[in-house]
XYZ file of C-alpha atoms in Angstrom:
406
model
C 63.854 136.347 131.715
C 64.491 139.784 133.967
C 65.358 139.459 137.408
C 63.724 141.388 139.954
C 65.769 143.145 142.440
C 63.615 144.438 145.623
C 65.668 147.038 147.733
C 64.942 147.813 151.112
C 62.431 150.582 149.937
C 60.764 149.076 147.546
C 60.083 145.930 149.368
C 56.806 147.770 151.378
C 55.406 148.203 148.212
C 56.092 144.346 146.553
C 54.315 143.501 150.024
C 51.906 144.777 149.219
C 51.855 144.000 145.690
C 52.095 140.486 146.859
C 49.240 140.160 148.766
C 45.914 141.474 146.583
C 42.809 140.628 148.671
C 44.524 141.458 152.228
C 45.166 144.875 150.293
C 42.016 145.757 149.028
C 40.655 144.736 152.575
C 42.795 147.443 154.233
C 42.026 149.508 151.660
C 38.540 149.686 151.725
C 38.770 150.308 155.257
C 40.757 152.615 155.423
C 38.034 154.505 152.635
C 35.690 154.311 154.322
C 36.541 155.782 157.241
C 38.292 158.703 155.258
C 35.398 159.100 153.265
C 32.803 158.931 156.756
C 35.576 161.386 158.627
C 35.960 163.728 155.684
C 32.514 163.683 154.484
C 31.077 164.668 158.263
C 33.160 167.358 158.866
C 33.074 169.419 155.163
C 28.399 168.528 156.311
C 29.528 170.559 159.614
C 31.663 173.817 158.571
C 28.856 174.140 154.982
C 26.041 174.224 157.949
C 28.065 176.381 160.542
C 28.869 178.985 157.107
C 24.918 178.482 156.266
C 23.653 179.503 159.474
C 25.808 182.381 159.981
C 25.532 183.944 157.028
C 21.565 183.136 157.608
C 21.982 185.020 160.832
C 23.398 187.788 159.036
C 20.237 187.701 156.675
C 17.677 187.707 159.548
C 19.251 191.761 159.638
C 15.076 192.103 160.725
C 13.921 191.861 164.424
C 10.205 191.647 163.440
C 8.319 190.594 160.641
C 4.460 191.367 160.635
C 2.261 189.410 158.329
C -1.099 188.406 157.314
C -3.024 186.184 159.538
C -1.886 182.485 159.497
C 1.249 183.057 157.835
C 3.964 182.539 160.089
C 4.670 178.707 159.505
C 4.856 180.643 155.301
C 7.183 183.531 156.537
C 9.664 180.777 158.721
C 10.133 178.977 155.636
C 10.620 181.797 153.639
C 13.637 182.418 156.355
C 14.901 179.078 156.311
C 14.426 176.427 153.753
C 13.081 179.150 150.635
C 10.041 177.847 150.180
C 8.069 180.118 147.482
C 5.314 181.392 149.087
C 2.834 184.466 147.885
C 1.288 185.913 150.770
C -0.091 189.286 151.131
C -2.007 192.113 153.035
C -2.696 195.628 152.237
C 0.020 198.671 151.994
C -2.395 201.026 153.860
C -2.195 198.339 156.455
C 1.381 197.903 156.472
C 1.782 201.861 157.262
C 0.374 201.976 159.931
C 1.815 199.317 161.474
C 4.466 201.414 161.091
C 3.545 204.031 163.506
C 3.515 201.452 166.266
C 6.450 202.587 169.266
C 9.271 201.334 169.720
C 10.196 200.458 165.815
C 14.154 202.267 164.139
C 13.590 201.268 160.482
C 11.038 199.006 158.699
C 10.754 198.235 154.979
C 7.851 196.123 152.829
C 7.805 193.757 150.784
C 6.270 191.336 148.658
C 6.355 187.496 147.547
C 4.924 185.907 144.897
C 5.986 182.397 143.955
C 5.883 181.706 140.042
C 5.568 178.781 138.793
C 8.898 176.694 137.102
C 10.501 178.548 135.165
C 12.223 178.573 132.244
C 15.816 179.239 134.354
C 15.339 177.348 137.590
C 13.967 172.858 138.425
C 11.092 174.257 140.109
C 9.207 177.343 141.734
C 11.349 180.324 142.067
C 10.663 183.423 145.242
C 10.612 186.378 143.055
C 10.915 189.373 145.991
C 9.770 193.006 145.661
C 11.295 195.595 148.121
C 12.054 199.572 148.674
C 16.180 199.814 148.402
C 15.141 203.524 150.132
C 13.911 202.036 153.105
C 15.666 198.111 153.259
C 17.977 196.969 155.374
C 17.897 193.561 154.716
C 17.923 192.689 151.389
C 20.055 195.445 149.866
C 23.318 195.136 152.146
C 23.485 191.414 149.867
C 23.167 193.664 147.121
C 25.163 196.465 147.174
C 28.215 193.691 147.623
C 27.481 193.367 143.235
C 25.771 195.891 142.640
C 25.608 199.858 143.753
C 23.493 201.529 141.320
C 20.002 201.551 141.041
C 17.819 199.099 140.938
C 14.792 200.543 138.488
C 11.232 199.457 136.941
C 11.759 195.722 135.094
C 15.417 194.786 136.503
C 16.189 192.155 138.433
C 18.675 190.919 140.638
C 19.472 187.473 140.831
C 20.078 184.993 143.336
C 23.197 182.836 143.327
C 21.147 179.167 142.041
C 19.300 181.391 139.135
C 20.505 180.524 135.943
C 21.024 183.543 133.948
C 20.891 183.267 129.959
C 24.378 183.592 127.895
C 22.197 187.508 127.786
C 21.823 188.194 131.203
C 18.387 187.853 131.100
C 15.651 185.289 133.081
C 12.273 183.926 131.990
C 9.602 184.031 133.942
C 5.434 184.038 132.525
C 6.932 184.492 129.331
C 8.587 187.234 129.529
C 12.211 188.029 129.223
C 13.798 190.420 132.751
C 16.943 191.635 132.501
C 19.385 191.347 134.988
C 22.036 193.924 136.588
C 24.318 191.452 138.957
C 23.842 188.009 140.471
C 24.474 187.558 144.104
C 27.148 185.266 145.851
C 26.231 182.238 147.246
C 24.520 183.320 150.646
C 23.729 178.953 151.239
C 19.770 180.964 152.321
C 16.516 181.697 150.679
C 18.640 184.398 149.021
C 19.687 181.969 146.608
C 16.551 181.035 144.923
C 15.652 184.460 144.876
C 15.567 187.073 142.153
C 14.568 190.901 143.154
C 12.552 193.260 141.690
C 11.293 196.818 143.440
C 7.506 197.097 144.778
C 6.996 199.057 141.246
C 8.293 196.109 139.442
C 5.327 193.414 141.357
C 1.913 195.329 139.914
C 3.901 194.354 136.114
C 4.773 190.208 137.129
C 1.391 190.060 138.374
C 0.549 190.719 135.197
C 2.673 188.661 133.647
C 1.053 185.926 135.303
C -1.510 186.731 134.279
C -0.841 186.904 130.528
C 0.822 183.545 130.836
C -0.232 180.850 132.982
C -2.917 182.151 135.780
C -3.143 185.681 137.717
C -0.864 185.552 140.860
C -2.629 187.658 143.097
C -6.702 189.597 142.111
C -5.772 192.582 139.811
C -6.803 195.117 141.950
C -4.366 194.039 144.784
C -1.237 193.691 142.494
C -0.132 197.793 143.160
C -1.332 197.691 147.130
C -0.250 194.154 147.925
C 2.709 194.003 151.224
C 3.798 190.297 152.621
C 6.208 191.282 155.683
C 6.323 194.309 157.455
C 10.632 193.903 158.614
C 11.092 196.476 161.685
C 14.341 196.634 163.251
C 13.668 198.281 167.033
C 15.040 200.488 168.892
C 17.527 200.300 171.850
C 16.057 199.173 174.511
C 12.489 197.520 172.781
C 12.340 193.890 172.884
C 10.788 192.829 169.086
C 7.516 191.540 171.692
C 7.155 194.720 173.771
C 6.509 196.376 169.386
C 4.306 194.064 168.583
C 2.310 194.112 171.458
C 2.230 198.224 170.459
C 1.477 197.147 167.273
C -1.262 194.913 168.197
C -2.627 198.756 170.975
C -3.624 200.057 167.385
C -6.623 198.392 166.587
C -8.124 195.190 167.250
C -7.601 194.142 163.710
C -4.174 194.045 163.845
C -4.052 191.091 166.574
C -5.092 188.642 163.578
C -1.926 189.517 162.232
C 1.469 186.756 162.351
C 3.888 188.246 164.058
C 7.318 185.956 163.169
C 10.606 186.878 165.242
C 13.026 185.852 163.235
C 15.632 185.320 166.763
C 13.341 182.645 167.673
C 13.513 181.140 164.246
C 17.493 181.445 164.796
C 17.267 179.680 167.864
C 15.106 176.969 166.516
C 17.791 176.561 163.432
C 20.386 176.641 165.790
C 18.784 173.739 167.780
C 18.223 171.620 164.572
C 21.894 171.933 163.611
C 22.985 171.452 166.554
C 21.188 168.157 167.503
C 22.469 166.973 163.442
C 26.008 167.835 164.176
C 25.614 165.531 166.904
C 24.177 162.744 165.420
C 26.888 162.486 162.804
C 29.860 163.229 165.129
C 29.394 160.282 167.234
C 28.279 158.026 163.968
C 31.456 159.001 162.664
C 33.624 158.149 166.197
C 31.539 155.106 165.926
C 32.782 154.335 162.713
C 36.157 155.097 163.098
C 35.955 152.856 166.581
C 34.965 150.318 164.960
C 37.267 150.742 161.843
C 39.731 150.602 164.324
C 39.208 147.922 165.916
C 39.162 145.610 161.888
C 42.258 147.286 161.523
C 43.876 145.775 164.780
C 42.308 142.545 163.620
C 43.683 142.767 160.336
C 47.047 143.778 161.152
C 47.431 141.467 163.316
C 45.458 138.502 161.382
C 48.841 139.519 158.389
C 51.357 139.721 160.737
C 50.829 136.294 162.426
C 50.566 135.230 158.370
C 53.801 136.822 158.262
C 56.323 135.050 160.970
C 58.389 133.262 159.163
C 59.182 136.236 156.414
C 59.911 138.830 159.483
C 62.290 135.971 160.987
C 63.925 135.140 157.393
C 64.211 138.886 157.396
C 65.614 139.261 161.032
C 68.345 135.954 160.095
C 69.743 138.205 156.780
C 70.759 140.830 159.099
C 67.091 143.196 159.538
C 67.519 144.845 162.473
C 64.134 145.553 164.930
C 63.875 148.886 163.691
C 64.221 148.003 160.204
C 60.934 145.800 159.931
C 59.117 148.804 161.773
C 59.860 150.930 159.457
C 59.131 148.018 156.218
C 55.578 147.502 158.062
C 55.008 151.870 158.843
C 55.809 152.326 155.244
C 53.200 149.761 154.059
C 50.735 151.238 156.674
C 51.219 154.386 155.005
C 51.026 153.717 151.445
C 47.409 152.069 152.533
C 46.758 155.093 154.470
C 47.487 157.638 151.583
C 45.315 156.108 148.783
C 42.976 154.687 151.496
C 42.431 158.660 152.307
C 42.968 160.272 148.893
C 40.345 157.816 147.698
C 38.055 158.026 150.481
C 38.041 162.095 149.709
C 37.471 162.276 146.359
C 34.724 159.727 147.163
C 33.041 161.893 149.609
C 33.462 165.092 147.575
C 32.007 163.481 144.583
C 28.866 163.402 146.582
C 28.898 166.921 149.107
C 30.390 169.005 146.604
C 27.858 168.385 142.754
C 24.961 167.847 145.474
C 24.918 170.626 147.978
C 21.737 173.125 147.177
C 19.603 169.693 147.405
C 21.654 168.432 151.036
C 20.405 172.168 151.585
C 16.541 171.918 150.428
C 16.585 168.033 152.059
C 18.097 168.967 155.532
C 15.541 171.928 155.643
C 18.665 173.739 157.426
C 21.065 176.926 155.379
C 23.885 174.764 153.377
C 26.897 177.183 152.776
C 29.609 175.603 150.402
C 32.648 175.929 152.315
C 35.902 177.517 150.632
C 39.198 176.084 148.804
C 41.360 176.735 151.726
C 39.029 174.736 153.922
C 38.539 171.991 151.892
C 42.266 171.559 151.692
C 42.971 171.729 154.829
C 39.861 168.881 156.410
C 41.612 167.231 152.912
C 45.241 167.416 153.986
C 44.057 166.053 158.309
C 41.195 163.451 156.837
C 45.193 161.773 155.219
C 46.791 162.520 157.984
C 44.521 160.569 160.504
C 43.792 158.024 157.936
C 47.788 157.303 157.619
C 48.344 157.684 160.871
C 45.367 155.049 161.958
C 46.782 152.708 159.686
C 50.351 152.697 160.441
C 49.517 152.718 164.246
C 47.365 149.290 163.997
C 50.165 147.659 162.503
C 53.351 148.939 164.632
C 51.326 147.679 167.630
C 50.534 144.560 166.261
C 54.050 143.928 165.138
C 55.523 144.792 168.138
C 54.773 141.575 169.823
C 56.494 139.538 166.728
C 59.532 142.714 167.441
C 60.433 141.344 170.319
C 60.974 137.270 170.096
C 64.932 135.891 168.710
C 64.696 135.499 165.230
C 65.397 131.744 164.967
C 62.417 130.461 168.115
C 59.982 132.609 165.786
C 60.795 131.360 162.751
C 60.349 127.533 164.343
C 57.436 129.078 165.877
C 56.273 129.002 162.718
C 57.709 125.529 161.122
């Protein structure tokens, strides 16, 4: 039978193999800590990315919408819940004559039925590329041509078929470009020019039910997006609009800056809860690690004493234990990062929907940095706990420690 030669370098790994239950227990604790740290950190980073993306998306200072549709408009800005609501172009044009308006552009919203391209409803947004200052900057980053009648620009989460089309209402629509991921409602939307809106309404009538009455198809406007002039506040412009006609007092007025502030507040609260949870979990985890390493060190008194008698110095003992805990930390950290990644990355769109907050996945450099930090913290936590437990046993003389273990 071949003998196994154990060297100082292989001793830590052999020690871990000899005690599989203790090794497994330590691995589980470190894995949970690593998964919590990596998952919590990535959640905070992705939500922060989504919030910054939403702030860029909300290029308007004021949205004027039909009566009693403010909540639907706010939902479109945040969680992207599809909706159909509209007023008429004559009202929109009258609104645009108010004082304090620097730019104004009209948008029309249609919520599709479940489509072949998507698991859920799709938001169809009609806009005017010539006047738009909210959507056009995003579209221009991917498409520098003219959006013609019947063509579409697709959001990042919309599945475009291999022939470059999207099937909506039983009809195929050509897609000229697809936007990069923004973490906002743009990702689950398609964009058409305003002249295509009547065609979309007629297609809806032929395929299922009409999205809006035929007489409104050519003159429907869901929102007037307004950028105010310097020196004006959005509330002042809203008051000016109401002063144009008493009927305008019943219109809905949405202030994207307020929506952003509310979303930031919700985001700050959520991230705070996550940070407290991760900190509490790490505190408990480190206590468990200290207890497990202390119990393990107490059981290994004779082993340590024998090594001292054979000539091992205190530094060598510390090195063996440190390497053991480092192996546990690296292995547990890697497993924790992998487990958290499987829970986070494939379901990023679902996470954003459930949280009802903008959620934009971080890039590979940020992910690699957080993963590296997680491995480092997991290794340091395990190594620190083991060395703290070893201090008491490394000080007595080897003979006394050996007698204590008898």
